[in-house]
GROMACS .gro file of C-alpha atoms in nm:
model
  365
    1UNK     CA    1  -1.459  -1.124   3.549
    2UNK     CA    2  -1.652  -0.795   3.601
    3UNK     CA    3  -1.471  -0.491   3.459
    4UNK     CA    4  -1.583  -0.176   3.643
    5UNK     CA    5  -1.491   0.103   3.404
    6UNK     CA    6  -1.494   0.468   3.521
    7UNK     CA    7  -1.532   0.652   3.196
    8UNK     CA    8  -1.334   0.958   3.109
    9UNK     CA    9  -1.376   1.214   2.836
   10UNK     CA   10  -1.167   1.021   2.575
   11UNK     CA   11  -1.330   0.680   2.545
   12UNK     CA   12  -1.065   0.571   2.286
   13UNK     CA   13  -0.806   0.559   2.569
   14UNK     CA   14  -0.982   0.254   2.727
   15UNK     CA   15  -0.979   0.039   2.408
   16UNK     CA   16  -0.636  -0.123   2.435
   17UNK     CA   17  -0.705  -0.256   2.783
   18UNK     CA   18  -1.058  -0.377   2.714
   19UNK     CA   19  -0.943  -0.557   2.398
   20UNK     CA   20  -0.662  -0.724   2.586
   21UNK     CA   21  -0.897  -0.851   2.855
   22UNK     CA   22  -1.173  -0.952   2.606
   23UNK     CA   23  -1.159  -1.321   2.675
   24UNK     CA   24  -1.164  -1.279   3.059
   25UNK     CA   25  -1.453  -1.030   3.068
   26UNK     CA   26  -1.804  -1.145   3.145
   27UNK     CA   27  -1.955  -0.820   3.253
   28UNK     CA   28  -1.869  -0.454   3.195
   29UNK     CA   29  -2.016  -0.184   3.421
   30UNK     CA   30  -1.972   0.167   3.290
   31UNK     CA   31  -1.965   0.423   3.576
   32UNK     CA   32  -2.085   0.772   3.482
   33UNK     CA   33  -2.161   1.081   3.678
   34UNK     CA   34  -2.493   1.262   3.667
   35UNK     CA   35  -2.411   1.468   3.361
   36UNK     CA   36  -2.634   1.454   3.046
   37UNK     CA   37  -2.351   1.473   2.798
   38UNK     CA   38  -2.150   1.206   2.971
   39UNK     CA   39  -2.455   0.981   2.994
   40UNK     CA   40  -2.519   1.018   2.620
   41UNK     CA   41  -2.157   0.925   2.551
   42UNK     CA   42  -2.175   0.628   2.790
   43UNK     CA   43  -2.495   0.492   2.634
   44UNK     CA   44  -2.342   0.519   2.286
   45UNK     CA   45  -2.025   0.337   2.410
   46UNK     CA   46  -2.251   0.068   2.575
   47UNK     CA   47  -2.426   0.007   2.246
   48UNK     CA   48  -2.089  -0.005   2.064
   49UNK     CA   49  -1.944  -0.259   2.309
   50UNK     CA   50  -2.252  -0.477   2.286
   51UNK     CA   51  -2.232  -0.481   1.909
   52UNK     CA   52  -1.854  -0.553   1.921
   53UNK     CA   53  -1.914  -0.834   2.179
   54UNK     CA   54  -2.172  -0.997   1.959
   55UNK     CA   55  -1.961  -0.967   1.646
   56UNK     CA   56  -1.668  -1.153   1.816
   57UNK     CA   57  -1.903  -1.404   2.000
   58UNK     CA   58  -1.787  -1.276   2.340
   59UNK     CA   59  -2.134  -1.228   2.490
   60UNK     CA   60  -2.051  -0.956   2.732
   61UNK     CA   61  -2.304  -0.811   2.957
   62UNK     CA   62  -2.278  -0.432   2.947
   63UNK     CA   63  -2.457  -0.202   3.196
   64UNK     CA   64  -2.429   0.158   3.313
   65UNK     CA   65  -2.441   0.294   3.668
   66UNK     CA   66  -2.477   0.662   3.756
   67UNK     CA   67  -2.323   0.834   4.061
   68UNK     CA   68  -2.298   1.187   4.191
   69UNK     CA   69  -1.933   1.297   4.163
   70UNK     CA   70  -1.940   1.516   4.473
   71UNK     CA   71  -2.121   1.277   4.704
   72UNK     CA   72  -1.895   1.021   4.867
   73UNK     CA   73  -2.192   0.822   4.996
   74UNK     CA   74  -2.323   0.791   4.635
   75UNK     CA   75  -1.979   0.660   4.526
   76UNK     CA   76  -1.955   0.418   4.817
   77UNK     CA   77  -2.311   0.282   4.747
   78UNK     CA   78  -2.204   0.227   4.389
   79UNK     CA   79  -1.891   0.043   4.505
   80UNK     CA   80  -2.104  -0.194   4.717
   81UNK     CA   81  -2.341  -0.249   4.428
   82UNK     CA   82  -2.063  -0.360   4.181
   83UNK     CA   83  -1.899  -0.586   4.445
   84UNK     CA   84  -2.215  -0.752   4.576
   85UNK     CA   85  -2.122  -1.106   4.475
   86UNK     CA   86  -1.823  -1.334   4.444
   87UNK     CA   87  -1.732  -1.251   4.089
   88UNK     CA   88  -1.376  -1.129   4.037
   89UNK     CA   89  -1.380  -0.746   3.995
   90UNK     CA   90  -1.122  -0.526   3.828
   91UNK     CA   91  -1.158  -0.146   3.864
   92UNK     CA   92  -1.036   0.045   3.558
   93UNK     CA   93  -1.024   0.422   3.559
   94UNK     CA   94  -1.001   0.538   3.199
   95UNK     CA   95  -0.897   0.906   3.151
   96UNK     CA   96  -1.145   0.992   3.431
   97UNK     CA   97  -1.154   1.270   3.682
   98UNK     CA   98  -0.912   1.243   3.969
   99UNK     CA   99  -1.164   1.272   4.260
  100UNK     CA  100  -1.387   0.967   4.180
  101UNK     CA  101  -1.080   0.769   4.072
  102UNK     CA  102  -0.907   0.826   4.403
  103UNK     CA  103  -1.222   0.754   4.612
  104UNK     CA  104  -1.328   0.441   4.423
  105UNK     CA  105  -0.969   0.326   4.398
  106UNK     CA  106  -0.926   0.336   4.775
  107UNK     CA  107  -1.244   0.130   4.829
  108UNK     CA  108  -1.123  -0.139   4.591
  109UNK     CA  109  -0.768  -0.143   4.737
  110UNK     CA  110  -0.902  -0.177   5.091
  111UNK     CA  111  -1.069  -0.500   4.987
  112UNK     CA  112  -0.764  -0.624   4.795
  113UNK     CA  113  -0.939  -0.599   4.458
  114UNK     CA  114  -0.742  -0.532   4.140
  115UNK     CA  115  -0.691  -0.189   3.989
  116UNK     CA  116  -0.610  -0.123   3.626
  117UNK     CA  117  -0.451   0.171   3.441
  118UNK     CA  118  -0.366   0.196   3.075
  119UNK     CA  119  -0.115   0.436   2.916
  120UNK     CA  120  -0.257   0.470   2.567
  121UNK     CA  121   0.049   0.663   2.439
  122UNK     CA  122   0.286   0.375   2.551
  123UNK     CA  123   0.027   0.098   2.493
  124UNK     CA  124   0.104  -0.041   2.838
  125UNK     CA  125  -0.138  -0.185   3.101
  126UNK     CA  126  -0.052  -0.138   3.471
  127UNK     CA  127  -0.223  -0.370   3.718
  128UNK     CA  128  -0.221  -0.340   4.099
  129UNK     CA  129  -0.325  -0.653   4.275
  130UNK     CA  130  -0.236  -0.792   4.622
  131UNK     CA  131   0.013  -0.518   4.673
  132UNK     CA  132   0.208  -0.590   4.354
  133UNK     CA  133   0.231  -0.378   4.037
  134UNK     CA  134   0.263  -0.562   3.709
  135UNK     CA  135   0.289  -0.426   3.352
  136UNK     CA  136   0.227  -0.568   3.012
  137UNK     CA  137   0.182  -0.446   2.657
  138UNK     CA  138  -0.178  -0.437   2.535
  139UNK     CA  139  -0.273  -0.671   2.249
  140UNK     CA  140  -0.244  -0.504   1.909
  141UNK     CA  141  -0.563  -0.417   1.732
  142UNK     CA  142  -0.610  -0.380   1.356
  143UNK     CA  143  -0.791  -0.081   1.209
  144UNK     CA  144  -1.117  -0.267   1.170
  145UNK     CA  145  -1.118  -0.377   1.536
  146UNK     CA  146  -1.033  -0.034   1.663
  147UNK     CA  147  -1.315   0.125   1.461
  148UNK     CA  148  -1.561  -0.148   1.562
  149UNK     CA  149  -1.506  -0.085   1.930
  150UNK     CA  150  -1.593   0.278   1.871
  151UNK     CA  151  -1.904   0.195   1.674
  152UNK     CA  152  -1.743   0.286   1.338
  153UNK     CA  153  -1.761   0.082   1.019
  154UNK     CA  154  -1.521   0.057   0.730
  155UNK     CA  155  -1.743   0.109   0.430
  156UNK     CA  156  -1.481   0.071   0.158
  157UNK     CA  157  -1.110   0.071   0.091
  158UNK     CA  158  -0.879  -0.004  -0.203
  159UNK     CA  159  -0.735  -0.353  -0.148
  160UNK     CA  160  -0.360  -0.383  -0.182
  161UNK     CA  161  -0.412  -0.670  -0.434
  162UNK     CA  162  -0.553  -0.411  -0.685
  163UNK     CA  163  -0.222  -0.224  -0.714
  164UNK     CA  164   0.058  -0.438  -0.579
  165UNK     CA  165   0.150  -0.553  -0.938
  166UNK     CA  166   0.248  -0.186  -1.007
  167UNK     CA  167   0.451  -0.128  -0.698
  168UNK     CA  168   0.798  -0.144  -0.861
  169UNK     CA  169   0.694   0.089  -1.151
  170UNK     CA  170   0.518   0.335  -0.922
  171UNK     CA  171   0.825   0.360  -0.695
  172UNK     CA  172   1.051   0.423  -0.998
  173UNK     CA  173   0.827   0.702  -1.113
  174UNK     CA  174   0.878   0.885  -0.781
  175UNK     CA  175   1.247   0.813  -0.780
  176UNK     CA  176   1.250   1.033  -1.096
  177UNK     CA  177   0.981   1.263  -0.966
  178UNK     CA  178   1.075   1.587  -1.143
  179UNK     CA  179   1.068   1.416  -1.480
  180UNK     CA  180   0.740   1.240  -1.388
  181UNK     CA  181   0.585   1.574  -1.281
  182UNK     CA  182   0.670   1.727  -1.619
  183UNK     CA  183   0.508   1.438  -1.811
  184UNK     CA  184   0.212   1.428  -1.570
  185UNK     CA  185   0.147   1.799  -1.617
  186UNK     CA  186   0.166   1.771  -1.994
  187UNK     CA  187  -0.073   1.471  -2.007
  188UNK     CA  188  -0.328   1.632  -1.780
  189UNK     CA  189  -0.322   1.954  -1.982
  190UNK     CA  190  -0.344   1.754  -2.305
  191UNK     CA  191  -0.027   1.929  -2.433
  192UNK     CA  192   0.053   1.856  -2.799
  193UNK     CA  193   0.382   2.040  -2.797
  194UNK     CA  194   0.549   1.861  -2.505
  195UNK     CA  195   0.867   1.666  -2.603
  196UNK     CA  196   0.740   1.328  -2.486
  197UNK     CA  197   1.017   1.149  -2.679
  198UNK     CA  198   1.270   1.303  -2.426
  199UNK     CA  199   1.101   1.118  -2.145
  200UNK     CA  200   1.092   0.758  -2.277
  201UNK     CA  201   1.176   0.620  -1.931
  202UNK     CA  202   0.868   0.781  -1.775
  203UNK     CA  203   0.643   0.701  -2.066
  204UNK     CA  204   0.746   0.333  -2.054
  205UNK     CA  205   0.656   0.316  -1.684
  206UNK     CA  206   0.316   0.482  -1.744
  207UNK     CA  207   0.245   0.236  -2.025
  208UNK     CA  208   0.350  -0.055  -1.804
  209UNK     CA  209   0.101   0.033  -1.536
  210UNK     CA  210  -0.182   0.095  -1.790
  211UNK     CA  211  -0.213   0.461  -1.742
  212UNK     CA  212  -0.110   0.499  -2.110
  213UNK     CA  213  -0.158   0.295  -2.421
  214UNK     CA  214   0.069   0.380  -2.716
  215UNK     CA  215   0.169   0.690  -2.520
  216UNK     CA  216  -0.187   0.815  -2.482
  217UNK     CA  217  -0.424   0.808  -2.184
  218UNK     CA  218  -0.580   0.461  -2.205
  219UNK     CA  219  -0.909   0.553  -2.032
  220UNK     CA  220  -1.058   0.884  -1.919
  221UNK     CA  221  -1.070   0.752  -1.562
  222UNK     CA  222  -0.694   0.709  -1.564
  223UNK     CA  223  -0.675   1.082  -1.519
  224UNK     CA  224  -0.792   1.029  -1.162
  225UNK     CA  225  -0.513   0.784  -1.096
  226UNK     CA  226  -0.255   1.020  -1.264
  227UNK     CA  227  -0.386   1.323  -1.073
  228UNK     CA  228  -0.343   1.174  -0.723
  229UNK     CA  229  -0.385   0.805  -0.671
  230UNK     CA  230  -0.040   0.715  -0.797
  231UNK     CA  231   0.098   0.946  -0.526
  232UNK     CA  232  -0.132   0.785  -0.269
  233UNK     CA  233  -0.002   0.439  -0.376
  234UNK     CA  234   0.356   0.553  -0.330
  235UNK     CA  235   0.284   0.701   0.019
  236UNK     CA  236   0.105   0.372   0.107
  237UNK     CA  237   0.426   0.173   0.021
  238UNK     CA  238   0.636   0.418   0.224
  239UNK     CA  239   0.414   0.365   0.520
  240UNK     CA  240   0.442  -0.012   0.484
  241UNK     CA  241   0.819   0.022   0.449
  242UNK     CA  242   0.825   0.216   0.781
  243UNK     CA  243   0.695  -0.099   0.955
  244UNK     CA  244   0.324  -0.028   0.999
  245UNK     CA  245   0.148  -0.362   1.003
  246UNK     CA  246  -0.211  -0.256   0.910
  247UNK     CA  247  -0.231   0.012   0.645
  248UNK     CA  248  -0.533   0.091   0.428
  249UNK     CA  249  -0.562   0.316   0.125
  250UNK     CA  250  -0.880   0.502   0.016
  251UNK     CA  251  -1.044   0.403   0.338
  252UNK     CA  252  -1.401   0.529   0.389
  253UNK     CA  253  -1.536   0.513   0.743
  254UNK     CA  254  -1.889   0.560   0.863
  255UNK     CA  255  -1.871   0.727   1.209
  256UNK     CA  256  -2.241   0.674   1.281
  257UNK     CA  257  -2.263   0.308   1.158
  258UNK     CA  258  -2.496   0.189   1.441
  259UNK     CA  259  -2.691   0.505   1.489
  260UNK     CA  260  -3.071   0.491   1.471
  261UNK     CA  261  -3.063   0.811   1.272
  262UNK     CA  262  -3.081   0.775   0.899
  263UNK     CA  263  -2.801   1.030   0.837
  264UNK     CA  264  -2.443   0.904   0.846
  265UNK     CA  265  -2.103   1.074   0.881
  266UNK     CA  266  -1.864   0.921   0.622
  267UNK     CA  267  -1.506   1.041   0.571
  268UNK     CA  268  -1.239   0.908   0.335
  269UNK     CA  269  -0.879   0.877   0.431
  270UNK     CA  270  -0.611   0.861   0.165
  271UNK     CA  271  -0.384   0.641   0.389
  272UNK     CA  272  -0.485   0.510   0.732
  273UNK     CA  273  -0.267   0.298   0.958
  274UNK     CA  274  -0.250   0.185   1.321
  275UNK     CA  275   0.057   0.143   1.539
  276UNK     CA  276   0.050   0.032   1.905
  277UNK     CA  277  -0.331   0.089   1.907
  278UNK     CA  278  -0.295   0.451   1.789
  279UNK     CA  279  -0.446   0.565   1.455
  280UNK     CA  280  -0.253   0.768   1.204
  281UNK     CA  281  -0.371   0.914   0.881
  282UNK     CA  282  -0.189   1.067   0.587
  283UNK     CA  283  -0.368   1.311   0.355
  284UNK     CA  284  -0.193   1.314   0.014
  285UNK     CA  285  -0.226   1.635  -0.194
  286UNK     CA  286  -0.038   1.639  -0.526
  287UNK     CA  287  -0.177   1.979  -0.629
  288UNK     CA  288  -0.056   2.334  -0.677
  289UNK     CA  289  -0.335   2.524  -0.501
  290UNK     CA  290  -0.530   2.441  -0.187
  291UNK     CA  291  -0.657   2.618   0.124
  292UNK     CA  292  -0.399   2.501   0.379
  293UNK     CA  293  -0.579   2.644   0.678
  294UNK     CA  294  -0.906   2.473   0.591
  295UNK     CA  295  -0.723   2.137   0.565
  296UNK     CA  296  -0.563   2.181   0.901
  297UNK     CA  297  -0.895   2.258   1.069
  298UNK     CA  298  -1.061   1.974   0.891
  299UNK     CA  299  -0.804   1.712   0.995
  300UNK     CA  300  -0.771   1.853   1.343
  301UNK     CA  301  -1.144   1.782   1.377
  302UNK     CA  302  -1.158   1.447   1.200
  303UNK     CA  303  -0.860   1.293   1.386
  304UNK     CA  304  -1.054   1.358   1.717
  305UNK     CA  305  -1.290   1.074   1.618
  306UNK     CA  306  -1.005   0.837   1.691
  307UNK     CA  307  -0.915   0.988   2.028
  308UNK     CA  308  -0.636   1.210   2.157
  309UNK     CA  309  -0.356   0.974   2.068
  310UNK     CA  310  -0.444   0.979   1.697
  311UNK     CA  311  -0.233   1.194   1.462
  312UNK     CA  312  -0.272   1.329   1.107
  313UNK     CA  313  -0.005   1.423   0.847
  314UNK     CA  314  -0.091   1.641   0.550
  315UNK     CA  315   0.158   1.591   0.260
  316UNK     CA  316   0.148   1.855  -0.014
  317UNK     CA  317   0.391   1.822  -0.307
  318UNK     CA  318   0.375   2.093  -0.570
  319UNK     CA  319   0.610   2.303  -0.784
  320UNK     CA  320   0.630   2.658  -0.653
  321UNK     CA  321   0.608   2.914  -0.931
  322UNK     CA  322   0.783   3.237  -0.843
  323UNK     CA  323   0.524   3.479  -0.968
  324UNK     CA  324   0.381   3.791  -0.827
  325UNK     CA  325   0.075   3.698  -0.616
  326UNK     CA  326   0.175   3.332  -0.604
  327UNK     CA  327   0.126   3.230  -0.245
  328UNK     CA  328   0.230   2.933  -0.027
  329UNK     CA  329  -0.040   2.675   0.047
  330UNK     CA  330   0.077   2.659   0.408
  331UNK     CA  331   0.193   2.982   0.566
  332UNK     CA  332   0.406   2.972   0.889
  333UNK     CA  333   0.105   3.074   1.085
  334UNK     CA  334  -0.089   2.779   0.945
  335UNK     CA  335   0.192   2.537   1.033
  336UNK     CA  336   0.186   2.681   1.386
  337UNK     CA  337  -0.185   2.628   1.407
  338UNK     CA  338  -0.137   2.267   1.298
  339UNK     CA  339   0.116   2.204   1.571
  340UNK     CA  340  -0.142   2.316   1.836
  341UNK     CA  341  -0.330   2.001   1.760
  342UNK     CA  342  -0.228   1.654   1.647
  343UNK     CA  343  -0.166   1.756   1.285
  344UNK     CA  344   0.162   1.813   1.101
  345UNK     CA  345   0.230   1.939   0.741
  346UNK     CA  346   0.504   1.820   0.511
  347UNK     CA  347   0.524   2.025   0.192
  348UNK     CA  348   0.795   2.026  -0.069
  349UNK     CA  349   0.868   2.054  -0.445
  350UNK     CA  350   0.950   1.684  -0.468
  351UNK     CA  351   0.880   1.407  -0.217
  352UNK     CA  352   1.185   1.341   0.000
  353UNK     CA  353   1.153   0.994   0.172
  354UNK     CA  354   1.396   1.091   0.454
  355UNK     CA  355   1.185   1.400   0.544
  356UNK     CA  356   0.862   1.191   0.521
  357UNK     CA  357   1.016   0.929   0.750
  358UNK     CA  358   1.086   1.199   1.015
  359UNK     CA  359   0.715   1.296   1.013
  360UNK     CA  360   0.618   0.922   1.049
  361UNK     CA  361   0.852   0.900   1.352
  362UNK     CA  362   0.659   1.190   1.507
  363UNK     CA  363   0.336   0.996   1.448
  364UNK     CA  364   0.489   0.697   1.632
  365UNK     CA  365   0.617   0.911   1.924
   0.00000   0.00000   0.00000
């Protein structure tokens, strides 16, 4: 089958349909108008699809064809070129401009060819063929597959096997979070006067997960886990509990993995998951002070790498101290700015699983 794909601005919105048809596809023809930026994007996508096809042993042939958006004759000639033989053809307009979609669609329908549409928010494929409309859910991708189709590469992540043995103890720590916060603060500040003997329940749990040995920090690098990774582990388990199938922690992704340039763009995500072929990320900040606006701008930009359907949640848990000059990490104006994009912020004194679940439901919607 030859998939004729009219590319739109958001390439990610085509992935679910292409992946579902992967075993039927023999050729992919990417249609692009005579615009330099669109051509650069199309050639990158062509390279990514070729790499993905080779990786899965699919052996797709991937080509590009250019047309002039305002010239009907140019579009018609293109249609004749992609339907020149007896191979079955499916026309797929992915987030593309309306004019070429309507014109090309009419040519294909006149000759009883199949048309495809994909609702990336609902993960549903619509197919028009022989006057009938059929629908089906797109096949589910895992994070690695989604990234691979966009030309990204997972460089590193923390395997669940490395911390699953501590799951019960970590969850108990956060069930008693205010007490845990007090002990954590004292340990990180190397406090000698703190009444550790009043917190035997917390101390036992920290000894059990090898943060402490004989009530003292076992290794210097355990500070890193105490400072933030324990919270990331807890959030990871809450995401798994919410039903997300593929969840990764400490996931580093190279966004220019197959670029010929030597420079690479690598970002680390505290918690990354995929649901119905839509990426979600949770940034976990267990700190008192941070620049909320900078984080909102950062994640609004980063989440765009995964397409318009991707969403990001920033979770900041910290004890607010009512002192003169003590400011909120996230002002109302910052929260409003976050809502303009695909970013939300959950901030509180202690982590509330019910509130967190509400934010996860937004990420699923």
